[in-house]
Coordinates of C-alpha atoms and ligand atoms in Angstrom, one line a residue:
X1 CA -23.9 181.5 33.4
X2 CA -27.7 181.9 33.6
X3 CA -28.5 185.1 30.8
X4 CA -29.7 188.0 32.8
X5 CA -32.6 189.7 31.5
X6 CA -33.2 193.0 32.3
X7 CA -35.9 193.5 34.7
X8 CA -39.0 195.4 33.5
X9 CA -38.0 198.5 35.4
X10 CA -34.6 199.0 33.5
X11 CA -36.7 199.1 30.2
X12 CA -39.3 201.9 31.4
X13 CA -36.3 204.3 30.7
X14 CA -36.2 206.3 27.5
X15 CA -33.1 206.3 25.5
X16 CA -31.0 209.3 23.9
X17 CA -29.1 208.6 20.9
X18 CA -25.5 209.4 22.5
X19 CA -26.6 207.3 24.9
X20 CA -27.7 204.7 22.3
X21 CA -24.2 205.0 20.6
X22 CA -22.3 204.2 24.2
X23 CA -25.1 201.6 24.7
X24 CA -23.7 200.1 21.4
X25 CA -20.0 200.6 21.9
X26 CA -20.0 198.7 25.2
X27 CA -21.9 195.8 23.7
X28 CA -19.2 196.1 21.1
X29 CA -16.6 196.2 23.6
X30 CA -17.4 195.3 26.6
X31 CA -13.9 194.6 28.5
X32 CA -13.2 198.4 27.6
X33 CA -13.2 201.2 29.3
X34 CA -16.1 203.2 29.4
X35 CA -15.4 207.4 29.1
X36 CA -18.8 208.6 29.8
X37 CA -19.1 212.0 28.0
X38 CA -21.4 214.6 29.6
X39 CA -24.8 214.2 28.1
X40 CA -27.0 217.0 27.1
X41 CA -29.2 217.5 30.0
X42 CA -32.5 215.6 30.0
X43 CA -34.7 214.6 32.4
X44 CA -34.2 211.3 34.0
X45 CA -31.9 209.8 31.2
X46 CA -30.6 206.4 31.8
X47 CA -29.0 203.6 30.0
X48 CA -28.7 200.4 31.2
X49 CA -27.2 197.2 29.6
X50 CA -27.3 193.8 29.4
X51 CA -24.1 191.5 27.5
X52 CA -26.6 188.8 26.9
X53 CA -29.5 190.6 25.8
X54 CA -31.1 193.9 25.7
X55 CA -34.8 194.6 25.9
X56 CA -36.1 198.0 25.7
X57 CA -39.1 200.1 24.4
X58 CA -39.5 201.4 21.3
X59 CA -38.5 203.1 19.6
X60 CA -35.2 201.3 20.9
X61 CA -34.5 197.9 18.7
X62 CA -33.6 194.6 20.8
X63 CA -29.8 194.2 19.9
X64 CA -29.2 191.0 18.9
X65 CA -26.6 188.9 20.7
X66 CA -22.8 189.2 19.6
X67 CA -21.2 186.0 20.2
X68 CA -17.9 187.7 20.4
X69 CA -19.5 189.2 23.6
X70 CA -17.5 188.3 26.7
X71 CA -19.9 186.1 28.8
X72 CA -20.3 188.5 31.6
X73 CA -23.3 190.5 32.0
X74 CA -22.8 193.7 32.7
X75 CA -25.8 195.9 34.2
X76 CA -24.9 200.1 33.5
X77 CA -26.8 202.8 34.7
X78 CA -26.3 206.5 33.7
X79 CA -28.3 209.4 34.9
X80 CA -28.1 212.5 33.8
X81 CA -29.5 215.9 35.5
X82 CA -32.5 218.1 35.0
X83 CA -31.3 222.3 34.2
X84 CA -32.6 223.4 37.2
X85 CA -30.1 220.3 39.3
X86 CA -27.4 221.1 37.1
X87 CA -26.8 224.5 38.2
X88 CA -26.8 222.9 41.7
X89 CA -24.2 220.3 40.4
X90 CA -21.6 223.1 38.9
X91 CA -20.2 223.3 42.3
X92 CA -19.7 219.2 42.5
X93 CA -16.4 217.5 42.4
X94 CA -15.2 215.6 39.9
X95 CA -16.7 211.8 39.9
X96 CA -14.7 208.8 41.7
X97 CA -15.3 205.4 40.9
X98 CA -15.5 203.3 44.2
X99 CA -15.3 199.5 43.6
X100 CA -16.5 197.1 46.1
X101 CA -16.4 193.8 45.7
X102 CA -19.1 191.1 47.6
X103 CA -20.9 193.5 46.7
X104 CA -24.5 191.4 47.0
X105 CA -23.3 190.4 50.5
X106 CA -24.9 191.2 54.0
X107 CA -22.2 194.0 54.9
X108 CA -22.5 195.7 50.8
X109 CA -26.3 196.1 51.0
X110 CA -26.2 198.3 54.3
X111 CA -22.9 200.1 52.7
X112 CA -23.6 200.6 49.0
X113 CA -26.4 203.1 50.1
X114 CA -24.6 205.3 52.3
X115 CA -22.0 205.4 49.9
X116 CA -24.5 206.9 47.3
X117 CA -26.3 209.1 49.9
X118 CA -23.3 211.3 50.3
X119 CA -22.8 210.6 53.9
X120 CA -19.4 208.9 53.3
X121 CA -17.5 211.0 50.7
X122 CA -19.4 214.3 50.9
X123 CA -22.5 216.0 49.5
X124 CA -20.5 217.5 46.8
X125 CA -18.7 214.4 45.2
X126 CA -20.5 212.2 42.9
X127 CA -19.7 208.9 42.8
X128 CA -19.5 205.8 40.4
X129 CA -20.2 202.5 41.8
X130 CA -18.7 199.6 40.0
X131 CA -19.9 195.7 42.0
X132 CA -18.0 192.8 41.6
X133 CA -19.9 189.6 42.4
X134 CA -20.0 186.3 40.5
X135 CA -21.6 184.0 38.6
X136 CA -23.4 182.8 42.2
X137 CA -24.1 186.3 43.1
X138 CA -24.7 187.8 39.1
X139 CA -28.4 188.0 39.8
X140 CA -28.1 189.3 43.2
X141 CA -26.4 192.0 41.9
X142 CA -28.5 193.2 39.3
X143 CA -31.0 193.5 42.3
X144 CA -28.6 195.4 44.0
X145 CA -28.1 197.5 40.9
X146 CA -32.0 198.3 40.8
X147 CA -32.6 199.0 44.0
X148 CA -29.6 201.7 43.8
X149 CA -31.4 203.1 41.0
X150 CA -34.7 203.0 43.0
X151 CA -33.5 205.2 45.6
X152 CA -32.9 208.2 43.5
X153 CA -29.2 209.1 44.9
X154 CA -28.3 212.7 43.1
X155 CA -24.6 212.0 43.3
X156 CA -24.7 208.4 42.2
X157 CA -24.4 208.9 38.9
X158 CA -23.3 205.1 37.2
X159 CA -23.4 201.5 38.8
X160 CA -22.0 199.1 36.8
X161 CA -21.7 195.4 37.9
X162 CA -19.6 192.6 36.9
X163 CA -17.6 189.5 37.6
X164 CA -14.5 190.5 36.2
X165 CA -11.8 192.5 38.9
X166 CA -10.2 193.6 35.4
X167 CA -13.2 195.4 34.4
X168 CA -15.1 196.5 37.5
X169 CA -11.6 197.8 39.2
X170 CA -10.7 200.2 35.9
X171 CA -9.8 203.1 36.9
X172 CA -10.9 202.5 41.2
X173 CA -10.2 205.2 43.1
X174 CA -11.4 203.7 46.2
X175 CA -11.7 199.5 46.4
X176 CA -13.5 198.0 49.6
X177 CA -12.5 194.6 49.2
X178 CA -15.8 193.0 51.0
X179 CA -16.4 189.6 49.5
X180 CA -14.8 186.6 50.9
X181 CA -15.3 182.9 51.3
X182 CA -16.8 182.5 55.6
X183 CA -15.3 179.4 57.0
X184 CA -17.9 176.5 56.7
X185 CA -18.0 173.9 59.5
X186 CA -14.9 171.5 59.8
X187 CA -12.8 173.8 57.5
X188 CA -9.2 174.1 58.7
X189 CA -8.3 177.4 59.1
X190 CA -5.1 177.1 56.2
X191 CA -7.7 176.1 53.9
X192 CA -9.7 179.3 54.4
X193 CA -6.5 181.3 54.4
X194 CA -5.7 179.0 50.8
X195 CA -8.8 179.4 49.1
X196 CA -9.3 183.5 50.3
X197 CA -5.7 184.2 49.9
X198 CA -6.1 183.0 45.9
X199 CA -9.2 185.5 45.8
X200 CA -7.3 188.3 47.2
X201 CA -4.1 187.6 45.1
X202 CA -6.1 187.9 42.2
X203 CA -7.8 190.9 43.2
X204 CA -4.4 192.5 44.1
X205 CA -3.4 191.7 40.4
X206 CA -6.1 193.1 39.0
X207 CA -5.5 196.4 41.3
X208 CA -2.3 196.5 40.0
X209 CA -2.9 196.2 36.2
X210 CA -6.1 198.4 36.1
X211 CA -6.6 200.6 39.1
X212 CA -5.9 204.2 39.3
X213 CA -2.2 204.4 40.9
X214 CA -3.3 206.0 43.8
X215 CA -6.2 203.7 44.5
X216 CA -7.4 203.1 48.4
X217 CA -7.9 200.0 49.5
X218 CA -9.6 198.6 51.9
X219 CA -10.0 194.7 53.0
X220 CA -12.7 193.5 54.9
X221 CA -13.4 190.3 54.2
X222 CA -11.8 187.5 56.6
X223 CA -8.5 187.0 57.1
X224 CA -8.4 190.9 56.7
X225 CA -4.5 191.5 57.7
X226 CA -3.4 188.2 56.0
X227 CA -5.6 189.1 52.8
X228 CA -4.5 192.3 52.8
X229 CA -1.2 191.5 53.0
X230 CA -1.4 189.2 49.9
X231 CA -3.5 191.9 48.0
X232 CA -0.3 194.7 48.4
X233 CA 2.1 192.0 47.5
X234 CA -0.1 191.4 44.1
X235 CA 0.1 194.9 43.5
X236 CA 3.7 196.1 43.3
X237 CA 2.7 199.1 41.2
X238 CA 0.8 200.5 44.0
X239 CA 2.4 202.2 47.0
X240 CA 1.5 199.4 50.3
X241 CA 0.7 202.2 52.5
X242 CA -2.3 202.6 50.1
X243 CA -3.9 199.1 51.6
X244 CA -5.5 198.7 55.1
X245 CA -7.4 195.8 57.1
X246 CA -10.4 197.4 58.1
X247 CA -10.0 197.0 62.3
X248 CA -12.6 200.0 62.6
X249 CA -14.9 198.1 63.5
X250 CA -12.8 196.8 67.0
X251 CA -11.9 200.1 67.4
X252 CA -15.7 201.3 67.9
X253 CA -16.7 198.0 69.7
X254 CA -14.0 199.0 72.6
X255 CA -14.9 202.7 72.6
X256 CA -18.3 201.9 73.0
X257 CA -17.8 199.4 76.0
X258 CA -15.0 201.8 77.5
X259 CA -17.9 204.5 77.5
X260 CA -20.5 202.2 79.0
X261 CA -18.2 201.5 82.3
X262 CA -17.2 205.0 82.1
X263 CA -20.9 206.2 82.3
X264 CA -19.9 208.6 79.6
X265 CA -21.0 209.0 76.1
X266 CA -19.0 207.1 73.9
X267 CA -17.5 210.8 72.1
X268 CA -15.7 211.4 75.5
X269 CA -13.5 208.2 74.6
X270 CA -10.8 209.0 72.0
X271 CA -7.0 207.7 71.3
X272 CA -8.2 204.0 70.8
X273 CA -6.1 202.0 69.3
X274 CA -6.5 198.5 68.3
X275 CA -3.1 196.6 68.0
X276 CA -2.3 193.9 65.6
X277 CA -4.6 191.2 63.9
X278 CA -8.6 191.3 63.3
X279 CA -8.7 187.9 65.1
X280 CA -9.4 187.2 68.8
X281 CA -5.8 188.0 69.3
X282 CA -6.8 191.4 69.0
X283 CA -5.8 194.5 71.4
X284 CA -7.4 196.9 72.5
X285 CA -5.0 199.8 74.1
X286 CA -6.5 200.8 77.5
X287 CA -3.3 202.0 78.1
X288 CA -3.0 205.1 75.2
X289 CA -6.7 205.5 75.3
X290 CA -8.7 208.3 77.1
X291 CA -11.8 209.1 78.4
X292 CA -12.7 212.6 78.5
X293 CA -8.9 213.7 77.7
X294 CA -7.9 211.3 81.2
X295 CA -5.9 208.2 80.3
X296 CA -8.4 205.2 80.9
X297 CA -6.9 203.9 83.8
X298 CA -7.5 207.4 85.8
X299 CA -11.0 207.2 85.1
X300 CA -11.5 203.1 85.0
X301 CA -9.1 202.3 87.7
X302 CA -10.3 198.2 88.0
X303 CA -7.5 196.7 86.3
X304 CA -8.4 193.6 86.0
X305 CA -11.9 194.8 83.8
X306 CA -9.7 196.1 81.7
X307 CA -7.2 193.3 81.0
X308 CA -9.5 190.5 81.4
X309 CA -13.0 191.3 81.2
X310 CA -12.8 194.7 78.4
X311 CA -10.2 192.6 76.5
X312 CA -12.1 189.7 75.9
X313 CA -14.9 191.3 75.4
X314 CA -13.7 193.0 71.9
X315 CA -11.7 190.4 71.0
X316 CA -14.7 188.1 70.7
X317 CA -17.6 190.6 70.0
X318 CA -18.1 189.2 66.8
X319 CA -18.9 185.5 67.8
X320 CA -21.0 186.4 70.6
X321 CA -22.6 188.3 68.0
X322 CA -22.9 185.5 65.4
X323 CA -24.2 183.2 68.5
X324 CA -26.9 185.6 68.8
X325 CA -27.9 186.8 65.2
X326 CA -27.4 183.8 63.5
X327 CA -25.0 185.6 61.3
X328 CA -22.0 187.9 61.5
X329 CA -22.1 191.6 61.9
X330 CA -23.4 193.9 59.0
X331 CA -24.5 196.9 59.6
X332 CA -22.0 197.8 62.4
X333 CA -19.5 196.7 60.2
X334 CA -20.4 199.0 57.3
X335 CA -21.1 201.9 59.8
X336 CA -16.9 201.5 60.9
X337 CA -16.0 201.2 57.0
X338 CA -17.8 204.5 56.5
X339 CA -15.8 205.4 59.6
X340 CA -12.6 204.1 58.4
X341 CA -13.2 206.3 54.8
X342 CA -13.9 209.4 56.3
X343 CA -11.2 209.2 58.5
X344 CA -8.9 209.0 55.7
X345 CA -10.8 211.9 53.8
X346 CA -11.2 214.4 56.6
X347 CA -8.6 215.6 58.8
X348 CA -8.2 213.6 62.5
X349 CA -9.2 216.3 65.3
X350 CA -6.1 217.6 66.7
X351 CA -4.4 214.8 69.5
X352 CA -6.9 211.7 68.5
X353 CA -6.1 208.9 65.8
X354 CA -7.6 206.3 64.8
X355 CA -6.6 202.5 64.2
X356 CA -6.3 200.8 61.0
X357 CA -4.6 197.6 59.9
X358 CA -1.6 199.0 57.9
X359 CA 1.3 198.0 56.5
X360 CA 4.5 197.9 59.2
X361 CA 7.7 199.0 56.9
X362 CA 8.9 201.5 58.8
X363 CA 6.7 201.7 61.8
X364 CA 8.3 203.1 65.4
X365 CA 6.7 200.8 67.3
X366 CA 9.1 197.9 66.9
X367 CA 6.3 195.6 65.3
X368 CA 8.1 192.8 62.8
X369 CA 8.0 194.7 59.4
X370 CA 6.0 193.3 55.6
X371 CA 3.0 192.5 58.1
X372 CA -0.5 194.3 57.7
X373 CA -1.1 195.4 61.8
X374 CA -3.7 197.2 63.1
X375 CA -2.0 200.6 64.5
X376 CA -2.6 204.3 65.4
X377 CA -3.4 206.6 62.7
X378 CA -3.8 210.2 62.4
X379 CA -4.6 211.9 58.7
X380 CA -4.5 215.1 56.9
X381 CA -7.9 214.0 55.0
X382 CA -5.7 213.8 51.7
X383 CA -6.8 209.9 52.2
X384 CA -3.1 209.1 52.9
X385 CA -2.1 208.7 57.2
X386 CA 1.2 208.8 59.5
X387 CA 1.5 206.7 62.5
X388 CA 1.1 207.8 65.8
X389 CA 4.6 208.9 67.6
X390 CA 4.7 208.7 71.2
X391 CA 2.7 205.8 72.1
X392 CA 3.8 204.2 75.4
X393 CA 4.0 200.5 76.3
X394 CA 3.9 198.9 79.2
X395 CA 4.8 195.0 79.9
X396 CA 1.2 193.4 79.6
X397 CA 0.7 195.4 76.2
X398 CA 4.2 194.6 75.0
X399 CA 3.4 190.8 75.7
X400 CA -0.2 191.0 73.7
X401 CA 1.4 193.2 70.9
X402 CA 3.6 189.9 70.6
X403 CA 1.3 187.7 70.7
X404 CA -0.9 188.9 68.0
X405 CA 2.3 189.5 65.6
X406 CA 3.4 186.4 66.1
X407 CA -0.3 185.2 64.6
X408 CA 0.6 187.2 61.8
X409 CA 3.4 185.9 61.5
X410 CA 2.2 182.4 61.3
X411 CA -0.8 183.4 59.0
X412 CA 2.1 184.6 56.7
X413 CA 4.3 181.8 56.2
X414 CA 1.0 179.8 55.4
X415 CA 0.3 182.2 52.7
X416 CA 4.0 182.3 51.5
X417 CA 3.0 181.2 48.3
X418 CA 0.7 183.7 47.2
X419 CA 3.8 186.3 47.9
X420 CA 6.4 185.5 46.7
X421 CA 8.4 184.3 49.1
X422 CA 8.5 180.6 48.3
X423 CA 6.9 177.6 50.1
X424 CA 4.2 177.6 52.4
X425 CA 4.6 176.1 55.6
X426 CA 1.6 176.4 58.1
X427 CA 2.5 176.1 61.5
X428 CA -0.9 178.4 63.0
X429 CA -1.3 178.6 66.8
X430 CA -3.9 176.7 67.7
X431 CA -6.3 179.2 69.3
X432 CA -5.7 181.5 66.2
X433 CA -9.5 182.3 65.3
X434 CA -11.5 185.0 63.6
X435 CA -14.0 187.1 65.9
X436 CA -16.3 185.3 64.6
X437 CA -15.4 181.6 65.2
X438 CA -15.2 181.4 68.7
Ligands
LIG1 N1 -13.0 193.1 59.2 C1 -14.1 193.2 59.8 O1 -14.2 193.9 60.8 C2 -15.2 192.3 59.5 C3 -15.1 191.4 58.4 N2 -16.2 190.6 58.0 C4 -15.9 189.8 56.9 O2 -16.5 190.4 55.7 C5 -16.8 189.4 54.8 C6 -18.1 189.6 54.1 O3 -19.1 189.5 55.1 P1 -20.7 189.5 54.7 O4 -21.0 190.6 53.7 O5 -21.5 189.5 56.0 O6 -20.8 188.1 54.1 P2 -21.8 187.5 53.0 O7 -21.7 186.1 53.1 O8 -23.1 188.2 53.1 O9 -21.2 188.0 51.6 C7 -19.9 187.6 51.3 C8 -19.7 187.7 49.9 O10 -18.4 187.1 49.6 C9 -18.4 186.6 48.3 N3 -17.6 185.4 48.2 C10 -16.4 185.5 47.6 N4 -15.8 184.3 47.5 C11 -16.7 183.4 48.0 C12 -16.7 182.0 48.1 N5 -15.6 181.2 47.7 N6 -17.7 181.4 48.7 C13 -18.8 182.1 49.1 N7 -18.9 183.5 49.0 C14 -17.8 184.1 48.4 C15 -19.9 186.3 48.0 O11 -20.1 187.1 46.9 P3 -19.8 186.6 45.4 O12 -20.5 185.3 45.2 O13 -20.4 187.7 44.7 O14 -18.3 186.6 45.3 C16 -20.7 186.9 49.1 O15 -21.7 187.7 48.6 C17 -16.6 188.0 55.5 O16 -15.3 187.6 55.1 C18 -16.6 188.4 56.9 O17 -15.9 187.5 57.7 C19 -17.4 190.6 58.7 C20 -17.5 191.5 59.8 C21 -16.5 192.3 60.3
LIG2 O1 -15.7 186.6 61.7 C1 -16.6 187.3 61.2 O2 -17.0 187.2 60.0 C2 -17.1 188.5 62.0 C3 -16.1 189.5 62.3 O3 -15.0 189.6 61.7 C4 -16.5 190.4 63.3 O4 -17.6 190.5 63.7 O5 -15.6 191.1 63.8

């Protein structure tokens, strides 16, 4: 891969000599992990580092290149706190490392920044962000990485970036699992499932070996029930309940089209859940949902707007979308992952939920279990979540709920291989798309 040099701005930074002797120690070692010990505090301290080369003022010498060196760059930024911030900081949490991989993709660069402003995990909680790109997206990255920097975030205190899942998960906390192959024109949907499914299992393996054991994971990136899926069964040392398929973003898409009919703000509309796949088999439940504390039907009584019209709507918001932008969602979509996290880190309000795509051992609702189905969640804000009891069903959501499983279903045996449960045999429905692909 192409050497990355580090950009002028990275070398304006002075260097402290503990920081000097970590700087050396991870060019030394730079598959292990990296204990940051508190710095004395100086003003604006950073460290950033380059595998390949490092290039900074005097009186700083240019490290020569160690060709035991793994060939991945990685770029490391530290910052340390002035006296008068660090009586401030004494009341701050304990850091959490937050991988997220695609991380120089469309939905990352509107994330990554609300992660570090605090908005998602609290104005007390300082985070570390750790990017996993590629060798296509190295450079990318490193702009990613100095843009974060630019932007002066208190609480993000180290970015480190990387193309390794082994190094940049260490230790994860919190892994949004962004980055995935989009399906290019004449591309049979098994392929895509093939080629994201072996990203996925990877990553899940990688959770599994170097994660903390209580890691959160959430998977965005397309097939995000199916991928998720793979990624629990990759990671047997971590509880499944720990992985979700990020259907936020359906969730928000109905409550804000349930609110426009209503003529209500779209706060008055609560107990939505999205059943099943992130596909356009999608569904949303008009039935459980309310407007204003009324079930929906009370207050939207045209039946067939909701079954037909509302339904379709969701299910292929994405592609209208992609019709009209000329790419998929983004910012929406990072706006609903921010949901999805703070759902799982602040307590639901007392009678809502919220819908995620979670794993279905055990769930009252009948679903076909080892699937990853979107279904009503309610959480302590300990990140962990129950399912919903008391749901009710009526024949047209029954038939939907089965449709969609039965998508899953199919999407699983084509993946069989990358689970462990022999060969794969790929028998999808033929309408079975992505939002997106319509
Ligand atoms: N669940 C949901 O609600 C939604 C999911 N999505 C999905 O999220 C994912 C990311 O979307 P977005 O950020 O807009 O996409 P981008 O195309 O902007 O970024 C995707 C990233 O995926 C990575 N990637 C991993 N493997 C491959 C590969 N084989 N070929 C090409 N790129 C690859 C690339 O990063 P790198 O090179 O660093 O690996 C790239 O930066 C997509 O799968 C999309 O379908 C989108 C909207 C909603
Ligand atoms: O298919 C895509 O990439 C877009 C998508 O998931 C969505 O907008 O819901």
């Amino acid at each position: 891969m192409a050497v990355a040099e580090l950009s002028s701005s990275y070398t304006k930074t002075s260097l402290h000599s503990s920081q000097l002797s970590f700087l050396s120690n991870r060019l030394s070692n730079p598959s292990r992990r990296i204990d940051l010990q508190p710095l004395p505090p100086t003003r604006n301290a950073r460290v950033v580092c380059s595998v390949a080369s490092i290039q900074v003022q005097a009186p700083v010498p240019v490290l020569a290149e160690d060709p035991k060196m793994k060939p991945e760059c990685y770029g490391v930024f530290y910052v340390t706190y002035d006296l008068k911030a660090e009586e401030k900081t004494k009341t701050w949490k304990k850091m959490i490392n937050i991988a997220v991989s695609g991380a120089a993709g469309m939905i990352s660069n509107h994330l990554l920044f609300k992660l570090a402003s605090g908005e998602v995990f609290g104005r007390d909680q300082p985070i570390a962000l750790k990017l996993l790109g590629s060798e296509r997206s190295f450079q990318a990255l490193e702009g990613v990485a100095m843009e974060l920097e630019d932007s002066l975030y208190p609480l993000l205190k180290e970015v480190s970036i990387g193309i390794d899942p082994y190094d940049i998960f260490q230790d994860a906390e919190w892994a949004l699992l962004i980055g995935a192959k989009p399906r290019g024109p004449g591309m049979e949907r098994a392929d895509l499932l093939e080629i994201n499914g072996k990203i996925f299992a990877e990553q899940g393996k990688a959770l599994n070996a170097v994660a903390s054991r209580n890691v959160k994971v959430i998977v965005v990136g397309n097939p995000c029930n199916t991928n998720a899926l793979i990624c629990l069964k990759n990671a047997p040392n971590i509880p499944a309940k720990n992985f979700h398929a990020l259907t936020r973003l359906d969730e928000n898409r109905a409550k804000c089209q349930l609110a426009l009919k209503a003529g209500v703000f779209y706060d008055k509309v609560s107990n939505m859940t999205i059943w099943g796949n992130h596909s356009t088999t999608l569904v949303p439940d008009f039935l459980n949902g309310r407007i204003d504390a009324l079930p929906v039907k009370e207050v939207i009584k045209d039946t067939k707007w909701l079954e037909e019209d509302f339904t379709e709507k969701i299910q292929k918001r994405g592609g209208v979308l992609i019709k009209k932008w000329g790419r998929s969602s983004a910012a929406s979509t990072s706006v609903s992952i921010v949901d999805a996290i703070r759902s799982l880190v602040t307590p639901t309000p007392e009678g809502d939920w919220f819908s995620s795509g979670v794993f279905t051992n055990g769930n009252p609702y009948g679903v076909a279990e080892e699937l990853v189905f979107s279904m009503p969640c309610r959480s302590k804000g300990d990140g962990d979540y129950e399912l919903v009891k008391g749901v009710i069903f009526d024949d047209y959501l029954l038939k939907r709920i089965t449709k969609t499983e039965a998508e899953l279903l199919a999407e699983k045996r084509c993946v069989a291989h990358l689970i462990g449960e022999g060969i794969a045999v790929c028998d999808l429905p033929e309408d079975t798309m992505l939002p997106g692909e319509m």
